[in-house]
PDB file of C-alpha atoms in Angstrom:
ATOM      1  CA  MET I   1     132.173  74.004 105.140  1.00 70.00           C
ATOM      2  CA  LYS I   2     129.679  75.325 102.631  1.00 84.00           C
ATOM      3  CA  PRO I   3     128.240  78.866 102.929  1.00 90.00           C
ATOM      4  CA  LYS I   4     124.595  79.248 104.038  1.00 95.00           C
ATOM      5  CA  VAL I   5     122.557  80.902 101.222  1.00 97.00           C
ATOM      6  CA  GLY I   6     119.735  83.299 102.030  1.00 98.00           C
ATOM      7  CA  LEU I   7     117.170  84.478  99.533  1.00 98.00           C
ATOM      8  CA  ALA I   8     115.564  87.929 100.160  1.00 98.00           C
ATOM      9  CA  LEU I   9     112.457  88.323  98.104  1.00 98.00           C
ATOM     10  CA  GLY I  10     111.183  91.848  97.676  1.00 97.00           C
ATOM     11  CA  GLY I  11     107.670  93.247  97.495  1.00 94.00           C
ATOM     12  CA  GLY I  12     105.939  94.625  94.432  1.00 90.00           C
ATOM     13  CA  GLY I  13     102.469  93.085  94.159  1.00 90.00           C
ATOM     14  CA  ALA I  14     101.988  91.110  90.929  1.00 92.00           C
ATOM     15  CA  ARG I  15     105.530  91.839  89.892  1.00 94.00           C
ATOM     16  CA  GLY I  16     106.675  89.576  92.719  1.00 96.00           C
ATOM     17  CA  ILE I  17     105.595  86.622  90.646  1.00 97.00           C
ATOM     18  CA  ALA I  18     109.003  87.053  88.999  1.00 97.00           C
ATOM     19  CA  HIS I  19     110.406  85.420  92.159  1.00 98.00           C
ATOM     20  CA  LEU I  20     109.081  82.150  90.787  1.00 98.00           C
ATOM     21  CA  GLY I  21     111.318  82.473  87.769  1.00 98.00           C
ATOM     22  CA  VAL I  22     114.284  83.105  90.114  1.00 98.00           C
ATOM     23  CA  LEU I  23     113.485  80.007  92.176  1.00 98.00           C
ATOM     24  CA  LYS I  24     113.008  77.899  89.097  1.00 98.00           C
ATOM     25  CA  VAL I  25     116.541  78.705  87.768  1.00 98.00           C
ATOM     26  CA  LEU I  26     118.260  78.319  91.159  1.00 98.00           C
ATOM     27  CA  GLU I  27     116.543  74.967  91.561  1.00 97.00           C
ATOM     28  CA  GLU I  28     117.557  73.741  88.093  1.00 97.00           C
ATOM     29  CA  GLU I  29     121.133  74.858  88.619  1.00 97.00           C
ATOM     30  CA  GLY I  30     121.427  73.067  91.932  1.00 96.00           C
ATOM     31  CA  ILE I  31     122.067  76.266  93.921  1.00 96.00           C
ATOM     32  CA  PRO I  32     120.946  75.535  97.521  1.00 94.00           C
ATOM     33  CA  ILE I  33     118.646  77.865  99.444  1.00 97.00           C
ATOM     34  CA  HIS I  34     119.089  77.541 103.165  1.00 97.00           C
ATOM     35  CA  LEU I  35     116.670  80.252 104.272  1.00 98.00           C
ATOM     36  CA  ILE I  36     114.164  82.692 102.817  1.00 98.00           C
ATOM     37  CA  THR I  37     112.936  86.131 103.864  1.00 98.00           C
ATOM     38  CA  GLY I  38     110.014  87.752 102.160  1.00 98.00           C
ATOM     39  CA  THR I  39     108.204  91.069 101.986  1.00 97.00           C
ATOM     40  CA  SER I  40     104.626  91.370 100.736  1.00 95.00           C
ATOM     41  CA  MET I  41     104.338  89.295  97.512  1.00 96.00           C
ATOM     42  CA  GLY I  42     107.873  88.076  98.300  1.00 97.00           C
ATOM     43  CA  ALA I  43     106.398  86.677 101.506  1.00 98.00           C
ATOM     44  CA  VAL I  44     103.583  84.963  99.626  1.00 97.00           C
ATOM     45  CA  ILE I  45     105.938  83.289  97.073  1.00 98.00           C
ATOM     46  CA  GLY I  46     108.603  82.674  99.760  1.00 98.00           C
ATOM     47  CA  ALA I  47     106.112  80.927 102.067  1.00 98.00           C
ATOM     48  CA  MET I  48     104.703  78.754  99.273  1.00 98.00           C
ATOM     49  CA  TYR I  49     108.207  77.664  98.259  1.00 98.00           C
ATOM     50  CA  ALA I  50     109.434  77.201 101.865  1.00 98.00           C
ATOM     51  CA  GLN I  51     106.476  74.804 102.375  1.00 98.00           C
ATOM     52  CA  ASN I  52     106.971  72.953  99.113  1.00 97.00           C
ATOM     53  CA  PRO I  53     110.486  73.539  97.543  1.00 97.00           C
ATOM     54  CA  ASN I  54     109.334  72.752  94.011  1.00 98.00           C
ATOM     55  CA  ALA I  55     109.051  75.787  91.740  1.00 97.00           C
ATOM     56  CA  LEU I  56     106.866  74.138  89.094  1.00 97.00           C
ATOM     57  CA  GLU I  57     104.324  72.936  91.648  1.00 97.00           C
ATOM     58  CA  VAL I  58     104.191  76.391  93.225  1.00 97.00           C
ATOM     59  CA  MET I  59     103.663  77.881  89.757  1.00 97.00           C
ATOM     60  CA  HIS I  60     100.810  75.567  89.043  1.00 96.00           C
ATOM     61  CA  ARG I  61      99.136  76.279  92.395  1.00 96.00           C
ATOM     62  CA  LEU I  62      99.363  80.021  91.864  1.00 95.00           C
ATOM     63  CA  GLY I  63      98.287  79.801  88.247  1.00 93.00           C
ATOM     64  CA  ASP I  64      95.184  77.795  89.123  1.00 92.00           C
ATOM     65  CA  TYR I  65      94.268  80.361  91.728  1.00 90.00           C
ATOM     66  CA  LEU I  66      94.701  83.278  89.338  1.00 90.00           C
ATOM     67  CA  LYS I  67      92.477  81.548  86.764  1.00 87.00           C
ATOM     68  CA  GLY I  68      89.666  80.803  89.192  1.00 80.00           C
ATOM     69  CA  ASN I  69      86.738  82.616  90.827  1.00 75.00           C
ATOM     70  CA  ASP I  70      88.605  83.172  94.140  1.00 72.00           C
ATOM     71  CA  TYR I  71      90.942  85.629  92.426  1.00 75.00           C
ATOM     72  CA  GLU I  72      88.023  87.435  90.833  1.00 69.00           C
ATOM     73  CA  SER I  73      86.578  88.162  94.286  1.00 60.00           C
ATOM     74  CA  LEU I  74      89.622  90.338  95.172  1.00 64.00           C
ATOM     75  CA  GLY I  75      88.426  92.882  92.620  1.00 60.00           C
ATOM     76  CA  LEU I  76      91.959  93.738  91.444  1.00 62.00           C
ATOM     77  CA  LYS I  77      90.932  93.821  87.812  1.00 58.00           C
ATOM     78  CA  TYR I  78      89.005  97.019  88.439  1.00 54.00           C
ATOM     79  CA  ILE I  79      92.136  98.940  89.473  1.00 56.00           C
ATOM     80  CA  VAL I  80      94.536  97.740  86.733  1.00 64.00           C
ATOM     81  CA  PRO I  81      95.635 100.783  84.708  1.00 63.00           C
ATOM     82  CA  GLN I  82      94.256 100.849  81.162  1.00 56.00           C
ATOM     83  CA  ASN I  83      96.984 101.452  78.603  1.00 53.00           C
ATOM     84  CA  GLY I  84      96.420 102.722  75.128  1.00 43.00           C
ATOM     85  CA  ASN I  85      95.353 105.913  73.403  1.00 43.00           C
ATOM     86  CA  THR I  86      94.041 109.066  75.009  1.00 43.00           C
ATOM     87  CA  PRO I  87      90.974 108.197  77.159  1.00 40.00           C
ATOM     88  CA  SER I  88      87.546 109.251  75.953  1.00 42.00           C
ATOM     89  CA  VAL I  89      85.557 111.958  77.631  1.00 43.00           C
ATOM     90  CA  LEU I  90      83.477 109.254  79.470  1.00 46.00           C
ATOM     91  CA  ALA I  91      86.691 107.567  80.660  1.00 44.00           C
ATOM     92  CA  GLN I  92      88.093 110.867  81.941  1.00 46.00           C
ATOM     93  CA  PHE I  93      84.762 111.511  83.718  1.00 44.00           C
ATOM     94  CA  MET I  94      84.788 108.043  85.378  1.00 46.00           C
ATOM     95  CA  LYS I  95      88.395 108.566  86.444  1.00 53.00           C
ATOM     96  CA  THR I  96      87.452 111.866  88.120  1.00 53.00           C
ATOM     97  CA  ILE I  97      84.507 110.158  89.924  1.00 49.00           C
ATOM     98  CA  ALA I  98      86.824 107.395  91.061  1.00 56.00           C
ATOM     99  CA  ARG I  99      89.213 109.922  92.552  1.00 58.00           C
ATOM    100  CA  ARG I 100      86.458 111.532  94.534  1.00 56.00           C
ATOM    101  CA  ILE I 101      85.278 108.166  95.832  1.00 57.00           C
ATOM    102  CA  VAL I 102      88.821 107.362  97.004  1.00 57.00           C
ATOM    103  CA  ILE I 103      89.124 110.741  98.709  1.00 56.00           C
ATOM    104  CA  ASN I 104      85.829 110.217 100.510  1.00 61.00           C
ATOM    105  CA  TYR I 105      86.893 106.697 101.578  1.00 56.00           C
ATOM    106  CA  ALA I 106      90.224 108.027 102.813  1.00 57.00           C
ATOM    107  CA  THR I 107      88.568 110.036 105.512  1.00 58.00           C
ATOM    108  CA  SER I 108      86.439 107.291 106.878  1.00 57.00           C
ATOM    109  CA  ARG I 109      88.167 103.934 106.197  1.00 61.00           C
ATOM    110  CA  THR I 110      91.567 102.303 106.667  1.00 60.00           C
ATOM    111  CA  GLY I 111      91.397 100.172 103.538  1.00 59.00           C
ATOM    112  CA  LEU I 112      89.422  99.731 100.321  1.00 60.00           C
ATOM    113  CA  VAL I 113      88.963  96.026 100.697  1.00 63.00           C
ATOM    114  CA  LYS I 114      88.172  93.910 103.751  1.00 65.00           C
ATOM    115  CA  SER I 115      91.135  91.886 104.969  1.00 71.00           C
ATOM    116  CA  GLU I 116      89.024  88.761 104.869  1.00 78.00           C
ATOM    117  CA  ARG I 117      89.446  88.729 101.065  1.00 81.00           C
ATOM    118  CA  LEU I 118      93.247  88.662 101.438  1.00 85.00           C
ATOM    119  CA  SER I 119      92.939  85.955 104.125  1.00 90.00           C
ATOM    120  CA  ASN I 120      90.820  83.806 101.756  1.00 89.00           C
ATOM    121  CA  ALA I 121      93.382  84.138  98.991  1.00 90.00           C
ATOM    122  CA  ILE I 122      96.238  83.229 101.304  1.00 94.00           C
ATOM    123  CA  ALA I 123      94.285  80.237 102.598  1.00 94.00           C
ATOM    124  CA  VAL I 124      94.048  78.929  99.000  1.00 94.00           C
ATOM    125  CA  LEU I 125      97.776  79.366  98.311  1.00 96.00           C
ATOM    126  CA  ILE I 126      99.414  78.476 101.682  1.00 97.00           C
ATOM    127  CA  ASP I 127      98.799  75.551 104.014  1.00 96.00           C
ATOM    128  CA  GLU I 128      98.402  76.545 107.646  1.00 97.00           C
ATOM    129  CA  MET I 129     101.264  75.693 110.009  1.00 97.00           C
ATOM    130  CA  ASP I 130     103.633  77.330 112.494  1.00 98.00           C
ATOM    131  CA  ILE I 131     106.091  79.370 110.520  1.00 98.00           C
ATOM    132  CA  ARG I 132     108.917  77.540 112.313  1.00 97.00           C
ATOM    133  CA  ASN I 133     107.943  74.270 110.644  1.00 98.00           C
ATOM    134  CA  THR I 134     108.452  75.102 106.933  1.00 98.00           C
ATOM    135  CA  LYS I 135     110.864  72.799 105.056  1.00 98.00           C
ATOM    136  CA  ILE I 136     113.104  75.789 104.338  1.00 98.00           C
ATOM    137  CA  PRO I 137     113.419  78.252 107.222  1.00 98.00           C
ATOM    138  CA  PHE I 138     111.277  81.284 106.374  1.00 98.00           C
ATOM    139  CA  VAL I 139     110.576  84.676 107.855  1.00 98.00           C
ATOM    140  CA  ALA I 140     107.907  87.157 106.703  1.00 98.00           C
ATOM    141  CA  VAL I 141     108.648  90.868 107.111  1.00 98.00           C
ATOM    142  CA  ALA I 142     106.138  93.665 107.891  1.00 97.00           C
ATOM    143  CA  THR I 143     106.111  97.265 109.152  1.00 97.00           C
ATOM    144  CA  ASP I 144     104.873  98.736 112.395  1.00 97.00           C
ATOM    145  CA  LEU I 145     103.146 102.035 111.640  1.00 96.00           C
ATOM    146  CA  ASN I 146     103.313 103.090 115.296  1.00 96.00           C
ATOM    147  CA  SER I 147     107.102 102.921 115.602  1.00 96.00           C
ATOM    148  CA  GLY I 148     108.212 102.834 111.983  1.00 94.00           C
ATOM    149  CA  GLU I 149     110.207  99.683 112.676  1.00 96.00           C
ATOM    150  CA  THR I 150     110.456  96.492 110.593  1.00 96.00           C
ATOM    151  CA  VAL I 151     108.780  93.491 112.166  1.00 97.00           C
ATOM    152  CA  SER I 152     110.016  89.982 111.491  1.00 97.00           C
ATOM    153  CA  PHE I 153     107.619  87.087 112.037  1.00 97.00           C
ATOM    154  CA  ARG I 154     109.632  84.044 113.153  1.00 96.00           C
ATOM    155  CA  GLU I 155     106.944  82.047 115.047  1.00 96.00           C
ATOM    156  CA  GLY I 156     103.180  81.603 115.046  1.00 96.00           C
ATOM    157  CA  SER I 157     100.695  81.242 112.207  1.00 97.00           C
ATOM    158  CA  LEU I 158     102.321  81.203 108.749  1.00 98.00           C
ATOM    159  CA  ARG I 159      99.180  82.457 107.093  1.00 97.00           C
ATOM    160  CA  SER I 160      98.839  85.380 109.509  1.00 96.00           C
ATOM    161  CA  ALA I 161     102.492  86.372 109.069  1.00 97.00           C
ATOM    162  CA  VAL I 162     102.079  86.365 105.241  1.00 97.00           C
ATOM    163  CA  ARG I 163      98.811  88.279 105.459  1.00 95.00           C
ATOM    164  CA  MET I 164     100.243  91.082 107.583  1.00 95.00           C
ATOM    165  CA  SER I 165     103.385  91.225 105.408  1.00 97.00           C
ATOM    166  CA  SER I 166     101.270  91.725 102.325  1.00 93.00           C
ATOM    167  CA  SER I 167      98.611  94.133 103.549  1.00 90.00           C
ATOM    168  CA  ILE I 168      99.128  96.836 100.901  1.00 85.00           C
ATOM    169  CA  PRO I 169      98.593 100.263 102.560  1.00 83.00           C
ATOM    170  CA  GLY I 170      95.387 101.920 101.489  1.00 76.00           C
ATOM    171  CA  TYR I 171      94.075  98.741  99.908  1.00 79.00           C
ATOM    172  CA  ILE I 172      94.098  96.391 102.949  1.00 84.00           C
ATOM    173  CA  SER I 173      93.635  97.718 106.474  1.00 86.00           C
ATOM    174  CA  PRO I 174      96.562  97.473 108.916  1.00 90.00           C
ATOM    175  CA  GLU I 175      96.184  95.056 111.881  1.00 91.00           C
ATOM    176  CA  GLU I 176      96.714  95.696 115.551  1.00 93.00           C
ATOM    177  CA  LEU I 177      99.130  93.244 117.229  1.00 93.00           C
ATOM    178  CA  ASN I 178     100.587  93.595 120.715  1.00 93.00           C
ATOM    179  CA  GLY I 179     100.478  97.400 120.600  1.00 94.00           C
ATOM    180  CA  LYS I 180     101.753  97.453 117.022  1.00 95.00           C
ATOM    181  CA  LEU I 181      99.869  98.559 113.929  1.00 95.00           C
ATOM    182  CA  ILE I 182     101.109  96.232 111.246  1.00 95.00           C
ATOM    183  CA  THR I 183     101.091  96.909 107.504  1.00 94.00           C
ATOM    184  CA  ASP I 184     102.919  95.825 104.398  1.00 94.00           C
ATOM    185  CA  GLY I 185     106.628  95.063 104.795  1.00 95.00           C
ATOM    186  CA  GLY I 186     107.438  97.066 101.635  1.00 93.00           C
ATOM    187  CA  VAL I 187     107.051 100.339 103.628  1.00 93.00           C
ATOM    188  CA  SER I 188     110.273  99.739 105.531  1.00 94.00           C
ATOM    189  CA  ALA I 189     111.925  96.665 103.987  1.00 96.00           C
ATOM    190  CA  PRO I 190     111.080  96.379 100.273  1.00 95.00           C
ATOM    191  CA  VAL I 191     113.966  93.915  99.871  1.00 97.00           C
ATOM    192  CA  PRO I 192     114.601  92.200 103.263  1.00 97.00           C
ATOM    193  CA  VAL I 193     118.343  91.614 102.907  1.00 98.00           C
ATOM    194  CA  GLU I 194     119.216  92.668 106.473  1.00 96.00           C
ATOM    195  CA  THR I 195     116.776  90.196 107.902  1.00 97.00           C
ATOM    196  CA  ALA I 196     118.415  87.359 105.944  1.00 97.00           C
ATOM    197  CA  ARG I 197     121.773  88.432 107.385  1.00 97.00           C
ATOM    198  CA  GLU I 198     120.296  88.417 110.938  1.00 95.00           C
ATOM    199  CA  LEU I 199     119.144  84.847 110.368  1.00 95.00           C
ATOM    200  CA  GLY I 200     122.685  83.756 109.596  1.00 96.00           C
ATOM    201  CA  ALA I 201     122.899  83.837 105.825  1.00 97.00           C
ATOM    202  CA  ASP I 202     126.603  83.944 104.617  1.00 96.00           C
ATOM    203  CA  VAL I 203     125.610  84.778 101.059  1.00 97.00           C
ATOM    204  CA  VAL I 204     122.394  86.789 100.399  1.00 98.00           C
ATOM    205  CA  ILE I 205     120.780  86.835  96.992  1.00 98.00           C
ATOM    206  CA  GLY I 206     118.451  89.831  96.996  1.00 98.00           C
ATOM    207  CA  VAL I 207     115.609  90.128  94.502  1.00 98.00           C
ATOM    208  CA  SER I 208     113.904  93.426  93.830  1.00 96.00           C
ATOM    209  CA  VAL I 209     110.751  93.566  91.699  1.00 94.00           C
ATOM    210  CA  GLY I 210     110.229  97.281  92.103  1.00 86.00           C
ATOM    211  CA  VAL I 211     109.678  99.636  89.189  1.00 80.00           C
ATOM    212  CA  LYS I 212     112.982 100.645  87.519  1.00 80.00           C
ATOM    213  CA  ASN I 213     111.781 103.744  85.663  1.00 78.00           C
ATOM    214  CA  VAL I 214     108.851 106.068  85.715  1.00 79.00           C
ATOM    215  CA  SER I 215     107.105 107.695  82.763  1.00 79.00           C
ATOM    216  CA  THR I 216     106.517 111.419  82.149  1.00 84.00           C
ATOM    217  CA  MET I 217     103.446 112.673  84.054  1.00 83.00           C
ATOM    218  CA  LYS I 218     100.603 114.309  82.084  1.00 83.00           C
ATOM    219  CA  ASP I 219      97.546 116.075  83.547  1.00 79.00           C
ATOM    220  CA  ALA I 220      98.649 115.101  86.994  1.00 80.00           C
ATOM    221  CA  HIS I 221      96.187 115.450  89.891  1.00 77.00           C
ATOM    222  CA  ILE I 222      96.820 115.382  93.623  1.00 76.00           C
ATOM    223  CA  LEU I 223      96.547 111.554  93.922  1.00 72.00           C
ATOM    224  CA  ASP I 224      98.835 111.149  90.933  1.00 76.00           C
ATOM    225  CA  ILE I 225     101.497 113.280  92.538  1.00 83.00           C
ATOM    226  CA  VAL I 226     101.177 111.497  95.930  1.00 78.00           C
ATOM    227  CA  ASN I 227     101.447 108.129  94.198  1.00 78.00           C
ATOM    228  CA  ARG I 228     104.439 109.196  92.131  1.00 81.00           C
ATOM    229  CA  THR I 229     106.362 110.502  95.190  1.00 84.00           C
ATOM    230  CA  ASP I 230     105.725 107.229  96.928  1.00 81.00           C
ATOM    231  CA  THR I 231     106.887 105.238  93.920  1.00 80.00           C
ATOM    232  CA  ILE I 232     110.115 107.282  93.732  1.00 85.00           C
ATOM    233  CA  ARG I 233     110.702 106.799  97.459  1.00 86.00           C
ATOM    234  CA  GLY I 234     110.277 103.082  97.020  1.00 84.00           C
ATOM    235  CA  MET I 235     112.576 102.932  94.072  1.00 87.00           C
ATOM    236  CA  TYR I 236     115.468 104.516  96.038  1.00 89.00           C
ATOM    237  CA  LEU I 237     114.897 102.425  99.184  1.00 90.00           C
ATOM    238  CA  SER I 238     114.727  99.230  97.093  1.00 92.00           C
ATOM    239  CA  ARG I 239     118.009 100.116  95.368  1.00 92.00           C
ATOM    240  CA  LEU I 240     119.640 100.832  98.679  1.00 94.00           C
ATOM    241  CA  GLN I 241     118.567  97.589 100.297  1.00 94.00           C
ATOM    242  CA  LEU I 242     119.385  95.549  97.173  1.00 95.00           C
ATOM    243  CA  SER I 243     122.919  96.944  97.211  1.00 95.00           C
ATOM    244  CA  LEU I 244     123.441  95.298 100.630  1.00 96.00           C
ATOM    245  CA  ALA I 245     123.072  91.847  99.092  1.00 97.00           C
ATOM    246  CA  ASP I 246     126.028  89.780  97.865  1.00 97.00           C
ATOM    247  CA  VAL I 247     124.185  89.405  94.565  1.00 98.00           C
ATOM    248  CA  GLY I 248     121.318  91.625  93.570  1.00 97.00           C
ATOM    249  CA  LEU I 249     118.717  90.550  90.995  1.00 98.00           C
ATOM    250  CA  HIS I 250     116.240  93.048  89.461  1.00 96.00           C
ATOM    251  CA  PRO I 251     114.045  91.305  86.872  1.00 96.00           C
ATOM    252  CA  ASP I 252     112.844  93.570  84.102  1.00 93.00           C
ATOM    253  CA  VAL I 253     109.175  93.849  84.859  1.00 90.00           C
ATOM    254  CA  LYS I 254     108.876  96.956  82.703  1.00 82.00           C
ATOM    255  CA  ASP I 255     106.357  99.459  84.192  1.00 76.00           C
ATOM    256  CA  ALA I 256     103.851  96.848  85.232  1.00 86.00           C
ATOM    257  CA  HIS I 257     101.344  97.965  87.857  1.00 83.00           C
ATOM    258  CA  TRP I 258     101.249  95.988  91.142  1.00 84.00           C
ATOM    259  CA  SER I 259      97.759  94.799  90.414  1.00 84.00           C
ATOM    260  CA  GLU I 260      98.393  93.105  87.032  1.00 89.00           C
ATOM    261  CA  PHE I 261      98.468  89.531  88.290  1.00 89.00           C
ATOM    262  CA  LEU I 262      97.156  88.054  85.069  1.00 87.00           C
ATOM    263  CA  ARG I 263     100.551  88.881  83.428  1.00 91.00           C
ATOM    264  CA  PHE I 264     102.096  86.129  85.669  1.00 92.00           C
ATOM    265  CA  GLU I 265     103.738  84.308  82.718  1.00 94.00           C
ATOM    266  CA  ASP I 266     105.564  87.496  81.668  1.00 94.00           C
ATOM    267  CA  PHE I 267     106.778  88.068  85.187  1.00 96.00           C
ATOM    268  CA  ILE I 268     108.063  84.501  85.589  1.00 97.00           C
ATOM    269  CA  SER I 269     109.926  84.820  82.282  1.00 97.00           C
ATOM    270  CA  ALA I 270     111.552  88.031  83.502  1.00 96.00           C
ATOM    271  CA  GLY I 271     112.698  86.274  86.704  1.00 97.00           C
ATOM    272  CA  VAL I 272     114.159  83.401  84.660  1.00 98.00           C
ATOM    273  CA  GLU I 273     116.031  85.772  82.326  1.00 97.00           C
ATOM    274  CA  GLU I 274     117.543  87.849  85.067  1.00 98.00           C
ATOM    275  CA  THR I 275     118.672  84.857  87.112  1.00 98.00           C
ATOM    276  CA  ARG I 276     120.315  83.141  84.146  1.00 98.00           C
ATOM    277  CA  LYS I 277     122.201  86.411  83.428  1.00 97.00           C
ATOM    278  CA  LYS I 278     123.408  86.651  86.997  1.00 97.00           C
ATOM    279  CA  LEU I 279     124.393  82.913  87.433  1.00 97.00           C
ATOM    280  CA  PRO I 280     128.129  83.590  86.981  1.00 97.00           C
ATOM    281  CA  GLU I 281     127.944  86.267  89.699  1.00 97.00           C
ATOM    282  CA  ILE I 282     125.998  83.977  92.026  1.00 97.00           C
ATOM    283  CA  ARG I 283     128.518  81.142  91.583  1.00 96.00           C
ATOM    284  CA  ARG I 284     131.401  83.532  92.094  1.00 95.00           C
ATOM    285  CA  ALA I 285     129.948  84.756  95.356  1.00 95.00           C
ATOM    286  CA  LEU I 286     129.419  81.249  96.633  1.00 95.00           C
ATOM    287  CA  LYS I 287     132.914  80.235  95.630  1.00 92.00           C
ATOM    288  CA  MET I 288     134.516  83.243  97.297  1.00 90.00           C
ATOM    289  CA  LYS I 289     132.673  82.644 100.555  1.00 85.00           C
ATOM    290  CA  GLN I 290     133.458  78.916 100.493  1.00 78.00           C
ATOM    291  CA  GLY I 291     137.138  79.763  99.935  1.00 68.00           C
ATOM    292  CA  PHE I 292     137.014  82.112 102.913  1.00 59.00           C
ATOM    293  CA  PHE I 293     135.585  79.378 105.135  1.00 58.00           C
ATOM    294  CA  GLY I 294     138.293  76.990 103.912  1.00 55.00           C
ATOM    295  CA  ARG I 295     141.052  79.384 104.861  1.00 57.00           C
ATOM    296  CA  MET I 296     139.510  80.051 108.271  1.00 55.00           C
ATOM    297  CA  PHE I 297     139.283  76.301 108.900  1.00 49.00           C
ATOM    298  CA  SER I 298     142.893  75.810 107.990  1.00 53.00           C
ATOM    299  CA  ILE I 299     143.957  78.614 110.396  1.00 54.00           C
ATOM    300  CA  VAL I 300     141.939  77.137 113.208  1.00 47.00           C
ATOM    301  CA  SER I 301     143.226  73.627 112.563  1.00 53.00           C
ATOM    302  CA  SER I 302     146.919  74.614 112.437  1.00 53.00           C
TER     303      SER I 302
END
């Protein structure tokens, strides 16, 4: 009896494109994937692959979207951090104005961008179907703001499940559903390892695409401090959940911001590199579990 392999794909915005590099290597090496759980961008990539288990085709579909006008409409390029030298006086002024706009929005709106834009993006990337009918069993994970609990979508619209799983707090408004207020799965389950176990995975490969390190803060304002504390919280929770996997992968996505989708080739390369490095560990985990099943079968048969 062969062990059932579950892949738990974590959230991290654009950094989640590294999951495609992971899938590419597992596919090339003939390592089976029996089920997938996904949070946020992990849900997007997980759903695309669960529908069409071909990493190269999924890469092409995502790449075509990111190079087209549909991606431009999301407006993400306007929030990508600008690296480089000390900003000019004008840049500092514009940054201050932007902060004031965000603060004003925060008291009157639940998200900066209408959810329809996210829905349109998902419609381009994912074919509509019942989530139970994907070629590889798949579950999207989200968070209920009313109870604080993790929500697993195991039936119903695949697109809706992915949309709710990837509704980044503050950017996309949460959705009301059966008394729940649903937001991004990364709030409670940045790496949905436990969900993969619940679905019956014998061996779980967890993939975190969270930030590994943070830089020294300079001229910090209120929003900077709030964002940094949330980043640190996310780092610790991701590490904790990743430690529950049989094999944990953490591609080196440097300090990339979640909105830097046009760096998709860098992220894929990071996923490939990390997975190749961890192949011996993956094969060892599969062999150990298969040996355990063999011993149990012998005991039952005798």
